[in-house]
CSV table of C-alpha atoms in Angstrom, one decimal:
chain,number,residue,atom,x,y,z
A,562,MET,CA,-19.0,-18.1,8.4
A,563,SER,CA,-16.7,-15.5,9.8
A,564,VAL,CA,-13.0,-16.3,10.4
A,565,ALA,CA,-11.7,-15.4,13.8
A,566,ARG,CA,-8.1,-14.0,13.5
A,567,GLY,CA,-6.0,-14.4,16.7
A,568,GLN,CA,-3.3,-12.0,17.6
A,569,SER,CA,-1.0,-14.3,19.5
A,570,GLN,CA,1.7,-13.8,16.8
A,571,LEU,CA,2.1,-10.2,17.9
A,572,ASP,CA,3.1,-11.2,21.4
A,573,ALA,CA,5.7,-13.9,20.7
A,574,PRO,CA,9.2,-13.0,19.6
A,575,VAL,CA,9.7,-13.7,15.9
A,576,ASP,CA,12.9,-14.7,14.1
A,577,LEU,CA,12.7,-12.6,11.0
A,578,ALA,CA,14.4,-13.7,7.8
A,579,PRO,CA,16.7,-11.0,6.3
A,580,VAL,CA,15.1,-8.4,4.2
A,581,GLN,CA,16.7,-7.6,0.9
A,582,PRO,CA,17.2,-3.8,0.9
A,583,HIS,CA,14.9,-1.9,-1.3
A,584,THR,CA,17.5,-0.2,-3.4
A,585,SER,CA,15.4,2.3,-5.4
A,586,LEU,CA,15.1,5.3,-3.1
A,587,GLU,CA,15.4,3.5,0.2
A,588,SER,CA,11.7,3.7,1.1
A,589,VAL,CA,11.1,3.3,4.8
A,590,MET,CA,7.4,2.5,4.1
A,591,PHE,CA,8.2,-0.4,1.8
A,592,ASP,CA,10.8,-1.9,4.2
A,593,LEU,CA,8.2,-1.7,7.0
A,594,ILE,CA,5.7,-3.6,4.8
A,595,LEU,CA,8.3,-6.3,4.2
A,596,LYS,CA,8.9,-6.7,8.0
A,597,PHE,CA,5.2,-6.9,8.5
A,598,LEU,CA,4.9,-9.8,6.1
A,599,GLN,CA,7.9,-11.6,7.7
A,600,THR,CA,5.8,-12.1,10.8
A,601,PRO,CA,4.2,-15.5,10.3
A,602,GLY,CA,0.4,-15.4,9.9
A,603,GLN,CA,0.1,-11.8,8.6
A,604,VAL,CA,-2.5,-11.1,5.9
A,605,LEU,CA,-2.1,-8.0,3.8
A,606,LEU,CA,-4.9,-6.6,1.6
A,607,VAL,CA,-3.8,-4.7,-1.4
A,608,GLN,CA,-6.6,-2.7,-3.0
A,609,GLY,CA,-6.9,-0.1,-5.8
A,610,PRO,CA,-8.5,0.5,-9.2
A,611,PRO,CA,-7.4,-1.3,-12.3
A,612,GLY,CA,-4.0,-0.1,-13.6
A,613,SER,CA,-3.0,1.3,-10.2
A,614,GLY,CA,0.0,-1.1,-9.9
A,615,LYS,CA,-1.2,-3.8,-7.5
A,616,THR,CA,0.4,-6.7,-9.4
A,617,THR,CA,3.7,-4.9,-9.7
A,618,PHE,CA,3.6,-4.1,-6.0
A,619,ALA,CA,2.9,-7.8,-5.1
A,620,LEU,CA,5.7,-9.0,-7.3
A,621,GLU,CA,8.1,-6.5,-5.8
A,622,ILE,CA,7.2,-7.8,-2.4
A,623,LEU,CA,8.1,-11.4,-3.5
A,624,ASN,CA,11.3,-10.2,-5.1
A,625,SER,CA,12.5,-8.4,-2.0
A,626,LEU,CA,11.9,-11.2,0.5
A,627,GLU,CA,14.8,-13.7,1.1
A,628,GLU,CA,14.8,-17.2,2.5
A,629,THR,CA,11.1,-17.5,2.0
A,630,HIS,CA,9.1,-19.9,-0.2
A,631,LYS,CA,7.2,-17.7,-2.7
A,632,ILE,CA,3.9,-18.6,-4.3
A,633,TYR,CA,2.2,-16.4,-6.8
A,634,ALA,CA,-1.3,-17.5,-7.7
A,635,SER,CA,-2.8,-15.4,-10.5
A,636,SER,CA,-6.4,-15.5,-11.7
A,637,ARG,CA,-5.8,-12.6,-14.2
A,638,VAL,CA,-2.6,-13.2,-16.1
A,639,ALA,CA,-1.1,-16.4,-17.4
A,640,PRO,CA,2.5,-17.2,-16.2
A,641,ALA,CA,4.0,-16.8,-19.7
A,642,ARG,CA,2.3,-13.4,-20.2
A,643,LEU,CA,3.3,-12.4,-16.7
A,644,ARG,CA,7.0,-13.0,-17.5
A,645,GLN,CA,6.5,-11.1,-20.8
A,646,HIS,CA,5.2,-8.0,-18.9
A,647,PHE,CA,7.7,-8.4,-16.1
A,648,PRO,CA,10.9,-9.8,-17.6
A,649,TRP,CA,12.9,-9.2,-14.5
A,650,ILE,CA,11.0,-12.1,-12.8
A,651,ASP,CA,13.5,-14.6,-14.3
A,652,GLU,CA,16.5,-12.3,-14.0
A,653,VAL,CA,18.1,-11.9,-10.6
A,654,ILE,CA,21.1,-9.6,-10.3
A,655,ASP,CA,23.6,-10.3,-7.6
A,656,THR,CA,24.3,-6.8,-6.2
A,657,MET,CA,27.6,-7.9,-4.8
A,658,SER,CA,29.2,-9.5,-7.9
A,659,GLY,CA,27.0,-7.8,-10.6
A,660,ARG,CA,26.4,-11.2,-12.2
A,661,THR,CA,23.0,-12.0,-13.6
A,662,ALA,CA,21.5,-15.4,-13.0
A,663,ARG,CA,18.6,-16.8,-15.1
A,664,ALA,CA,16.4,-18.4,-12.5
A,665,SER,CA,12.9,-17.7,-11.3
A,666,TRP,CA,12.8,-16.4,-7.7
A,667,ILE,CA,9.1,-17.4,-7.6
A,668,ASP,CA,9.1,-21.0,-6.3
A,669,GLU,CA,5.5,-21.6,-7.6
A,670,LEU,CA,3.6,-19.7,-10.2
A,671,HIS,CA,0.0,-20.8,-10.5
A,672,ASP,CA,-2.6,-20.0,-13.1
A,673,LEU,CA,-5.9,-19.9,-11.3
A,674,ARG,CA,-8.0,-18.9,-14.3
A,675,ARG,CA,-9.0,-22.4,-15.3
A,676,VAL,CA,-8.9,-24.3,-12.0
A,677,GLU,CA,-11.8,-25.2,-9.7
A,678,PRO,CA,-12.2,-23.5,-6.3
A,679,ASP,CA,-11.5,-26.8,-4.5
A,680,THR,CA,-8.2,-27.0,-6.3
A,681,ILE,CA,-7.3,-23.6,-4.9
A,682,PHE,CA,-8.5,-24.7,-1.5
A,683,ASN,CA,-6.2,-27.8,-1.6
A,684,GLN,CA,-3.2,-25.8,-2.8
A,685,VAL,CA,-3.6,-23.5,0.2
A,686,LEU,CA,-4.0,-26.4,2.6
A,687,ARG,CA,-0.9,-28.1,1.2
A,688,LEU,CA,1.1,-25.0,1.6
A,689,LYS,CA,0.0,-24.5,5.2
A,690,HIS,CA,0.7,-28.1,6.1
A,691,SER,CA,4.2,-27.9,4.8
A,692,LYS,CA,5.1,-25.8,7.9
A,693,GLN,CA,7.7,-23.8,5.9
A,694,ARG,CA,8.1,-20.1,5.9
A,695,ALA,CA,6.2,-18.9,2.9
A,696,VAL,CA,4.4,-15.9,1.3
A,697,LEU,CA,1.4,-16.5,-0.8
A,698,VAL,CA,0.1,-13.9,-3.2
A,699,VAL,CA,-3.5,-14.3,-4.4
A,700,ASP,CA,-4.1,-12.0,-7.4
A,701,SER,CA,-6.9,-11.4,-7.4
A,702,TRP,CA,-9.4,-12.4,-4.8
A,703,GLU,CA,-12.4,-11.7,-7.1
A,704,GLY,CA,-10.9,-14.0,-9.7
A,705,ALA,CA,-10.2,-16.7,-7.1
A,706,ILE,CA,-13.8,-16.8,-5.9
A,707,ARG,CA,-15.7,-15.9,-9.2
A,708,ASN,CA,-16.8,-19.5,-9.8
A,709,THR,CA,-17.8,-20.3,-6.2
A,710,ASN,CA,-21.0,-20.1,-4.4
A,711,ASP,CA,-21.3,-18.6,-0.9
A,712,GLU,CA,-20.3,-21.7,0.8
A,713,GLY,CA,-17.3,-22.2,-1.4
A,714,ARG,CA,-16.2,-18.6,-0.8
A,715,LYS,CA,-16.4,-19.1,3.0
A,716,MET,CA,-14.3,-22.3,2.7
A,717,LEU,CA,-11.6,-20.5,0.7
A,718,GLU,CA,-11.7,-17.6,3.1
A,719,SER,CA,-11.2,-20.0,6.0
A,720,ALA,CA,-8.4,-21.8,4.3
A,721,VAL,CA,-6.5,-18.7,3.5
A,722,LEU,CA,-7.1,-16.7,6.7
A,723,SER,CA,-7.2,-19.3,9.5
A,724,GLU,CA,-4.2,-20.9,11.5
A,725,LEU,CA,-1.6,-18.9,9.6
A,726,ASP,CA,0.5,-18.4,12.7
A,727,GLU,CA,1.2,-22.1,13.2
A,728,SER,CA,1.8,-22.7,9.4
A,729,LYS,CA,4.4,-19.9,9.1
A,730,VAL,CA,2.5,-18.5,6.0
A,731,SER,CA,1.8,-14.9,5.3
A,732,VAL,CA,-0.6,-13.9,2.6
A,733,VAL,CA,-1.0,-11.0,0.2
A,734,ILE,CA,-4.5,-10.6,-1.2
A,735,VAL,CA,-5.1,-8.4,-4.2
A,736,VAL,CA,-8.5,-7.0,-4.7
A,737,GLU,CA,-9.9,-4.9,-7.6
A,738,ASP,CA,-12.9,-3.6,-5.8
A,739,SER,CA,-12.9,-3.2,-2.1
A,740,LYS,CA,-16.7,-3.1,-2.0
A,741,LYS,CA,-16.8,-6.6,-3.3
A,742,ALA,CA,-14.3,-7.9,-0.9
A,743,GLY,CA,-16.9,-8.5,1.8
A,744,ASP,CA,-15.5,-8.8,5.3
A,745,LEU,CA,-11.9,-9.1,4.2
A,746,GLY,CA,-11.1,-5.6,5.4
A,747,TYR,CA,-12.1,-6.6,9.0
A,748,LEU,CA,-10.3,-9.9,8.9
A,749,VAL,CA,-6.9,-9.0,7.5
A,750,ASP,CA,-4.0,-7.6,9.5
A,751,GLY,CA,-2.9,-4.9,7.1
A,752,ILE,CA,-4.4,-2.8,4.3
A,753,VAL,CA,-2.6,-0.9,1.6
A,754,THR,CA,-4.4,1.2,-1.0
A,755,LEU,CA,-2.9,2.2,-4.4
A,756,ASP,CA,-4.3,4.9,-6.5
A,757,GLN,CA,-3.4,7.3,-9.4
A,758,SER,CA,-4.4,10.9,-10.0
A,759,GLU,CA,-3.1,14.0,-11.9
A,760,LEU,CA,-0.9,16.9,-11.0
A,761,ASP,CA,-1.0,19.7,-13.6
A,762,GLY,CA,-1.9,17.1,-16.3
A,763,ARG,CA,0.8,14.7,-15.2
A,764,ARG,CA,0.1,11.3,-13.6
A,765,VAL,CA,0.8,10.8,-9.9
A,766,ARG,CA,0.7,7.3,-8.3
A,767,THR,CA,0.1,7.1,-4.6
A,768,ILE,CA,0.3,4.4,-1.9
A,769,ALA,CA,-1.4,4.7,1.4
A,770,VAL,CA,-1.0,2.4,4.4
A,771,ASN,CA,-4.4,2.2,6.0
A,772,LYS,CA,-3.3,-0.2,8.7
A,773,LEU,CA,-0.5,-2.6,9.7
A,774,ARG,CA,-1.6,-4.3,12.9
A,775,GLY,CA,1.1,-4.3,15.5
A,776,PHE,CA,3.4,-1.9,13.7
A,777,SER,CA,3.8,1.9,14.0
A,778,VAL,CA,3.7,3.5,10.6
A,779,PRO,CA,5.6,6.8,10.6
A,780,THR,CA,4.8,7.6,7.0
A,781,LYS,CA,1.3,6.6,5.9
A,782,ARG,CA,1.3,8.0,2.4
A,783,GLY,CA,3.7,8.4,-0.4
A,784,ILE,CA,4.3,8.5,-4.2
A,785,PHE,CA,5.6,5.6,-6.3
A,786,SER,CA,6.6,4.8,-9.8
A,787,LEU,CA,6.3,1.8,-12.1
A,788,ASP,CA,9.3,2.7,-14.1
A,789,LYS,CA,10.9,-0.3,-15.9
A,790,ALA,CA,8.0,-2.5,-14.5
A,791,ARG,CA,9.4,-2.1,-11.0
A,792,PHE,CA,7.5,-0.8,-8.0
A,793,THR,CA,9.5,2.0,-6.4
A,794,ILE,CA,8.3,4.2,-3.6
A,795,LEU,CA,9.9,7.6,-3.7
A,796,HIS,CA,12.0,8.7,-0.7
A,797,ASN,CA,10.3,11.0,1.7
A,798,GLY,CA,12.2,14.3,1.6
A,799,LEU,CA,16.0,14.7,2.1
A,800,ARG,CA,17.9,11.7,3.3
A,801,GLN,CA,20.1,13.9,5.4
A,802,PRO,CA,18.1,17.0,6.3
A,803,GLY,CA,20.5,18.1,9.0
A,804,ILE,CA,24.1,19.3,8.7
A,805,ASN,CA,26.3,17.6,6.1
A,806,THR,CA,29.0,16.3,8.6
A,807,HIS,CA,31.5,15.2,5.9
A,808,PRO,CA,31.4,17.8,3.1
A,809,LYS,CA,33.6,17.4,0.1
A,810,PRO,CA,34.4,19.5,-2.9
A,811,LEU,CA,31.8,18.8,-5.6
A,812,GLU,CA,33.0,16.8,-8.6
A,813,PRO,CA,31.5,18.8,-11.5
A,814,ILE,CA,29.7,17.3,-14.4
A,815,PRO,CA,31.6,18.8,-17.4
A,816,HIS,CA,29.8,21.3,-19.5
A,817,PRO,CA,29.1,20.2,-23.1
A,818,PRO,CA,30.4,22.4,-25.9
A,819,HIS,CA,28.4,25.7,-26.1
A,820,ALA,CA,26.1,24.5,-23.2
A,821,PHE,CA,26.0,24.1,-19.4
A,822,SER,CA,25.3,21.3,-17.1
A,823,LEU,CA,23.1,22.0,-14.0
A,824,GLY,CA,25.1,19.6,-11.9
A,825,SER,CA,22.7,16.7,-12.2
A,826,LYS,CA,22.8,14.3,-15.2
A,827,ASP,CA,19.2,13.4,-14.6
A,828,MET,CA,18.1,17.1,-14.6
A,829,ASP,CA,20.2,17.7,-17.7
A,830,GLN,CA,18.5,14.8,-19.4
A,831,MET,CA,15.1,16.0,-18.4
A,832,LEU,CA,15.7,19.3,-20.2
A,833,GLY,CA,17.1,17.7,-23.3
A,834,GLY,CA,20.7,17.0,-22.3
A,835,SER,CA,22.0,20.4,-21.3
A,836,ILE,CA,21.3,24.2,-21.1
A,837,PRO,CA,22.5,26.2,-24.1
A,838,ARG,CA,24.7,29.2,-23.3
A,839,GLY,CA,22.7,32.4,-22.7
A,840,ALA,CA,19.6,30.5,-21.8
A,841,PHE,CA,17.2,31.7,-19.0
A,842,LEU,CA,15.8,29.2,-16.5
A,843,LEU,CA,12.9,30.0,-14.1
A,844,VAL,CA,12.2,27.6,-11.2
A,845,ASP,CA,8.9,28.0,-9.5
A,846,VAL,CA,9.1,26.7,-5.9
A,847,ASP,CA,6.0,25.8,-4.0
A,848,SER,CA,5.6,26.9,-0.4
A,849,SER,CA,5.6,23.2,0.6
A,850,VAL,CA,9.3,22.9,-0.3
A,851,SER,CA,11.7,23.8,2.5
A,852,PRO,CA,14.4,26.4,2.1
A,853,LEU,CA,16.9,23.7,3.0
A,854,GLU,CA,16.0,21.6,0.0
A,855,ILE,CA,16.2,24.6,-2.4
A,856,ARG,CA,19.5,25.6,-0.9
A,857,ALA,CA,20.9,22.1,-1.5
A,858,ILE,CA,19.7,22.1,-5.1
A,859,LEU,CA,21.1,25.6,-5.8
A,860,ASN,CA,24.4,24.8,-4.2
A,861,MET,CA,24.7,21.8,-6.5
A,862,MET,CA,24.1,24.1,-9.6
A,863,ARG,CA,26.4,26.8,-8.2
A,864,ALA,CA,29.2,24.5,-7.3
A,865,ASN,CA,29.1,22.6,-10.6
A,866,PHE,CA,29.5,26.0,-12.4
A,867,ILE,CA,32.1,27.5,-10.0
A,868,ASN,CA,34.3,24.3,-9.9
A,869,GLN,CA,34.6,24.6,-13.7
A,870,LYS,CA,36.2,28.1,-13.3
A,871,GLY,CA,33.0,29.9,-13.8
A,872,PRO,CA,32.2,33.2,-12.0
A,873,CYS,CA,28.8,33.4,-10.2
A,874,VAL,CA,26.6,36.3,-8.8
A,875,ILE,CA,24.0,35.3,-6.2
A,876,VAL,CA,20.9,37.2,-5.1
A,877,PRO,CA,20.0,35.0,-2.1
A,878,THR,CA,16.6,34.2,-0.6
A,879,ALA,CA,15.4,36.2,2.4
A,880,ALA,CA,15.7,33.0,4.4
A,881,TYR,CA,19.6,33.2,4.3
A,882,SER,CA,22.1,36.0,4.8
A,883,SER,CA,25.1,36.4,2.5
A,884,ASP,CA,27.3,34.9,5.3
A,885,THR,CA,25.1,31.7,5.5
A,886,VAL,CA,25.1,31.3,1.7
A,887,ALA,CA,28.9,31.7,1.5
A,888,GLU,CA,29.5,29.3,4.3
A,889,SER,CA,27.3,26.6,2.9
A,890,LEU,CA,28.7,27.0,-0.6
A,891,SER,CA,32.3,27.1,0.5
A,892,LYS,CA,32.1,23.4,1.6
A,893,TYR,CA,31.8,22.4,-2.0
A,894,VAL,CA,34.0,24.9,-3.8
A,895,GLY,CA,36.4,26.2,-1.2
A,896,TRP,CA,37.0,29.7,0.2
A,897,GLU,CA,39.5,30.6,-2.5
A,898,ALA,CA,36.9,30.1,-5.2
A,899,ILE,CA,34.4,32.1,-3.2
A,900,GLU,CA,36.9,35.0,-2.9
A,901,ASP,CA,37.9,34.9,-6.6
A,902,ARG,CA,34.8,34.0,-8.5
A,903,VAL,CA,31.6,34.5,-6.3
A,904,ARG,CA,29.8,37.7,-5.5
A,905,ILE,CA,26.8,37.6,-3.1
A,906,LEU,CA,24.4,40.5,-2.7
A,907,GLU,CA,23.7,41.7,0.8
A,908,TYR,CA,21.2,44.4,1.9
A,909,ASN,CA,22.4,44.6,5.5
A,910,GLN,CA,25.0,47.4,5.4
A,911,SER,CA,26.2,46.8,8.9
A,912,LEU,CA,28.0,43.5,8.0
A,913,ALA,CA,31.8,43.5,7.7
A,914,PRO,CA,33.2,44.1,4.2
A,915,LYS,CA,34.2,41.0,2.3
A,916,LYS,CA,35.6,40.7,-1.2
A,917,TRP,CA,32.8,38.4,-2.2
A,918,ARG,CA,30.0,40.5,-0.5
A,919,LEU,CA,28.2,43.1,-2.6
A,920,VAL,CA,26.6,45.5,-0.2
A,921,MET,CA,23.6,47.1,-1.8
A,922,LYS,CA,21.7,50.3,-0.8
A,923,SER,CA,18.2,49.1,-1.5
A,924,ASN,CA,17.9,51.8,-4.2
A,925,LEU,CA,17.3,50.2,-7.5
A,926,SER,CA,19.2,52.7,-9.8
A,927,ASP,CA,22.3,52.7,-7.5
A,928,ASP,CA,22.2,48.9,-7.0
A,929,VAL,CA,21.9,48.2,-10.7
A,930,LYS,CA,25.1,50.1,-11.2
A,931,THR,CA,26.8,48.2,-8.4
A,932,PHE,CA,25.7,44.9,-9.8
A,933,ALA,CA,26.7,45.9,-13.4
A,934,HIS,CA,30.2,46.9,-12.2
A,935,ALA,CA,30.7,43.5,-10.4
A,936,TRP,CA,29.2,41.7,-13.3
A,937,ASP,CA,31.8,43.3,-15.7
A,938,GLU,CA,34.6,42.7,-13.3
A,939,LEU,CA,33.8,38.9,-13.3
A,940,ALA,CA,33.9,39.0,-17.1
A,941,LYS,CA,37.7,39.3,-16.8
A,942,ILE,CA,37.7,35.8,-15.4
A,943,SER,CA,35.3,34.4,-18.0
A,944,PRO,CA,32.6,35.9,-20.2
A,945,HIS,CA,30.4,33.0,-19.4
A,946,ARG,CA,29.0,33.9,-16.0
A,947,MET,CA,26.2,32.5,-13.8
A,948,LEU,CA,23.4,34.6,-12.3
A,949,ASP,CA,21.4,33.1,-9.5
A,950,ILE,CA,18.6,35.5,-8.5
A,951,ASN,CA,15.9,35.0,-6.0
A,952,VAL,CA,13.0,37.0,-7.5
A,953,ASP,CA,11.0,37.2,-4.3
A,954,LYS,CA,14.0,38.8,-2.5
A,955,ALA,CA,14.3,41.5,-5.3
A,956,VAL,CA,10.6,42.2,-5.1
A,957,GLN,CA,10.7,42.4,-1.3
A,958,VAL,CA,13.6,45.0,-1.4
A,959,TYR,CA,12.5,47.1,-4.3
A,960,GLY,CA,8.7,46.7,-4.4
A,961,ARG,CA,6.5,45.2,-7.0
A,962,ASP,CA,6.3,48.2,-9.4
A,963,GLU,CA,9.9,49.5,-9.7
A,964,LEU,CA,11.5,46.5,-11.2
A,965,SER,CA,10.5,47.2,-14.8
A,966,VAL,CA,13.0,50.1,-15.3
A,967,PRO,CA,14.8,50.1,-18.6
A,968,GLY,CA,18.2,49.6,-17.0
A,969,LEU,CA,17.2,46.2,-15.7
A,970,THR,CA,15.8,45.1,-19.1
A,971,GLU,CA,19.1,46.1,-20.8
A,972,LEU,CA,21.0,44.2,-18.1
A,973,GLY,CA,19.0,41.1,-18.9
A,974,ALA,CA,19.7,41.4,-22.6
A,975,ASN,CA,23.4,41.7,-21.8
A,976,MET,CA,23.3,38.5,-19.7
A,977,ARG,CA,21.9,36.6,-22.7
A,978,ASP,CA,24.4,38.1,-25.1
A,979,THR,CA,27.4,37.1,-22.9
A,980,GLU,CA,26.2,33.5,-23.1
A,981,GLY,CA,26.0,32.9,-19.4
A,982,LEU,CA,23.7,30.7,-17.2
A,983,ASN,CA,20.8,32.7,-15.9
A,984,ILE,CA,18.7,31.1,-13.1
A,985,ALA,CA,15.8,32.7,-11.3
A,986,ILE,CA,13.9,31.2,-8.3
A,987,ALA,CA,10.4,32.4,-7.5
A,988,SER,CA,7.7,31.4,-5.0
A,989,ILE,CA,5.2,34.2,-5.4
A,990,ASP,CA,3.6,35.9,-8.3
A,991,SER,CA,5.1,39.3,-9.2
A,992,LYS,CA,5.8,41.5,-12.2
A,993,LEU,CA,9.5,40.6,-12.1
A,994,ARG,CA,8.5,36.9,-12.2
A,995,ASP,CA,6.2,37.6,-15.1
A,996,GLN,CA,9.1,39.4,-16.9
A,997,TRP,CA,11.3,36.4,-16.5
A,998,LEU,CA,8.5,34.1,-17.6
A,999,SER,CA,8.1,36.0,-20.8
A,1000,VAL,CA,11.7,35.5,-21.8
A,1001,VAL,CA,12.7,32.2,-20.3
A,1002,ASP,CA,13.8,29.2,-22.3
A,1003,TYR,CA,13.1,26.8,-19.5
A,1004,HIS,CA,10.5,26.8,-16.8
A,1005,LEU,CA,10.5,24.2,-14.0
A,1006,LYS,CA,8.2,23.6,-11.0
A,1007,ILE,CA,9.3,22.0,-7.7
A,1008,LYS,CA,6.7,20.8,-5.2
A,1009,ASN,CA,6.3,18.6,-2.2
A,1010,ALA,CA,3.6,16.0,-3.0
A,1011,ASP,CA,2.6,13.5,-0.3
A,1012,GLY,CA,5.9,14.0,1.5
A,1013,SER,CA,8.1,13.5,-1.6
A,1014,LEU,CA,9.9,16.2,-3.5
A,1015,VAL,CA,8.8,16.2,-7.2
A,1016,ILE,CA,9.9,18.3,-10.2
A,1017,TYR,CA,8.5,18.8,-13.7
A,1018,GLY,CA,9.0,21.0,-16.7
A,1019,VAL,CA,6.4,23.4,-17.9
A,1020,LYS,CA,8.7,24.6,-20.7
A,1021,PRO,CA,9.5,22.2,-22.2
A,1022,PHE,CA,6.6,20.0,-21.0
A,1023,THR,CA,8.0,17.0,-19.2
A,1024,PRO,CA,6.5,14.1,-17.1
A,1025,LEU,CA,6.5,14.2,-13.3
A,1026,TYR,CA,9.8,13.1,-11.7
A,1027,GLY,CA,10.5,12.2,-8.1
A,1028,VAL,CA,13.6,13.8,-6.6
A,1029,ASP,CA,16.2,11.9,-4.6
A,1030,LEU,CA,18.3,14.6,-3.0
A,1031,ASN,CA,21.2,13.4,-0.9
A,1032,PHE,CA,24.8,14.0,0.3
A,1033,ASP,CA,26.1,10.4,-0.1
A,1034,LYS,CA,29.2,11.7,-1.9
A,1035,GLY,CA,29.8,14.6,0.6
A,1036,TYR,CA,28.1,17.1,-1.6
A,1037,PRO,CA,24.5,17.6,-3.0
A,1038,VAL,CA,23.5,14.9,-5.5
A,1039,LEU,CA,20.2,15.0,-7.3
A,1040,ASN,CA,18.7,11.9,-9.0
A,1041,LEU,CA,15.4,11.7,-10.7
A,1042,MET,CA,12.9,8.9,-11.2
A,1043,GLN,CA,10.1,9.4,-13.7
A,1044,ILE,CA,6.6,8.7,-12.3
A,1045,VAL,CA,5.4,6.0,-14.8
């Protein structure tokens, strides 16, 4: 017996209960799923292989809905064990006061492993006849119907899927194997698929919205983490990809003794807490990452160094002129610091002279001398200087074969000896990149995966992290979330 699902609920106006903001990385996708379930009568199918995060996802949905009766019916995990694996179920933190209350936000927690199918049937009917706004999670569908015959399965299917509009009940059905779910995929209003794969030997978890009937889904796929037993969808790209309308001077993260901070506590922690003086860092940037995102990350590193009285020499990417680099960086360090402690290489000799602009001749031997002179002049301010070099730009100007001259090698040794912070950015393979790679102490990779910015360490080896890059404080802030 098939269950006919009406669509009248899509036409009538719905008084939606307030949605608790998803605080992790402010996922638009997750908030849309919550709004979908707040429409009475919606049925969401959550599918994915074992271990993909379906139970955590279902619990996160219940945790994020307010003013809603919440029922979690599990055929896989006993309630006591569920709370053991997810201790936050009984711990609700008031985000306004910061107080913690010991109270379960799940109104009913049922163990379906030892009950008969007709018991499940009666529980569903009782819930529907109560006429109160509710969300029912059935985890999993295979477990709920495993002791039923075909007729019993159809009865349960009818009980769960019919007349939900009038009863004000929405349902989340978790399935382990979509092939065994029968006609559920055709009967439900929404389908979400969770999966996991690998990126360079690191685990990646993905969520895909296959359909949400009646809703436009701007982002159909994303990456999520199960860190701390919470389901967190990574934000999709920069929160403020346009102009930072209210820039402020960056408040630096103090350098530890004999080491440097990169301007992000999370990035420092990923690399062991800090970068020792004299260390070399190579950042490989995938072509999927926008120049805007890289500029924001570099400005964070530069400003953190400069605002602690550190001098900095910048070899910018071909995407930006020295004027653009100086203008964007000045918002976070001020023009006085740019004049006194920053030197930016420029290969366009027609630009007006500036104290901070190093005009190069595109001749390697001459330009190495110009660079070395400026580097030595900045040593009068501090021997601990920062070099930020775009390897691709150097290769573009000087060619792939000329960059192995002895003078450049000696310059690199001098940079390590003076205990500075040396950062190279590369997007293409080249001899110069290989030279850096042979001497670097740290090697990072940044990519765009399924719409989210991710970063991980090759040297040292680190897990995959999602990047939350924003301007909430008026300057670039980078937070990381480990993909667990």
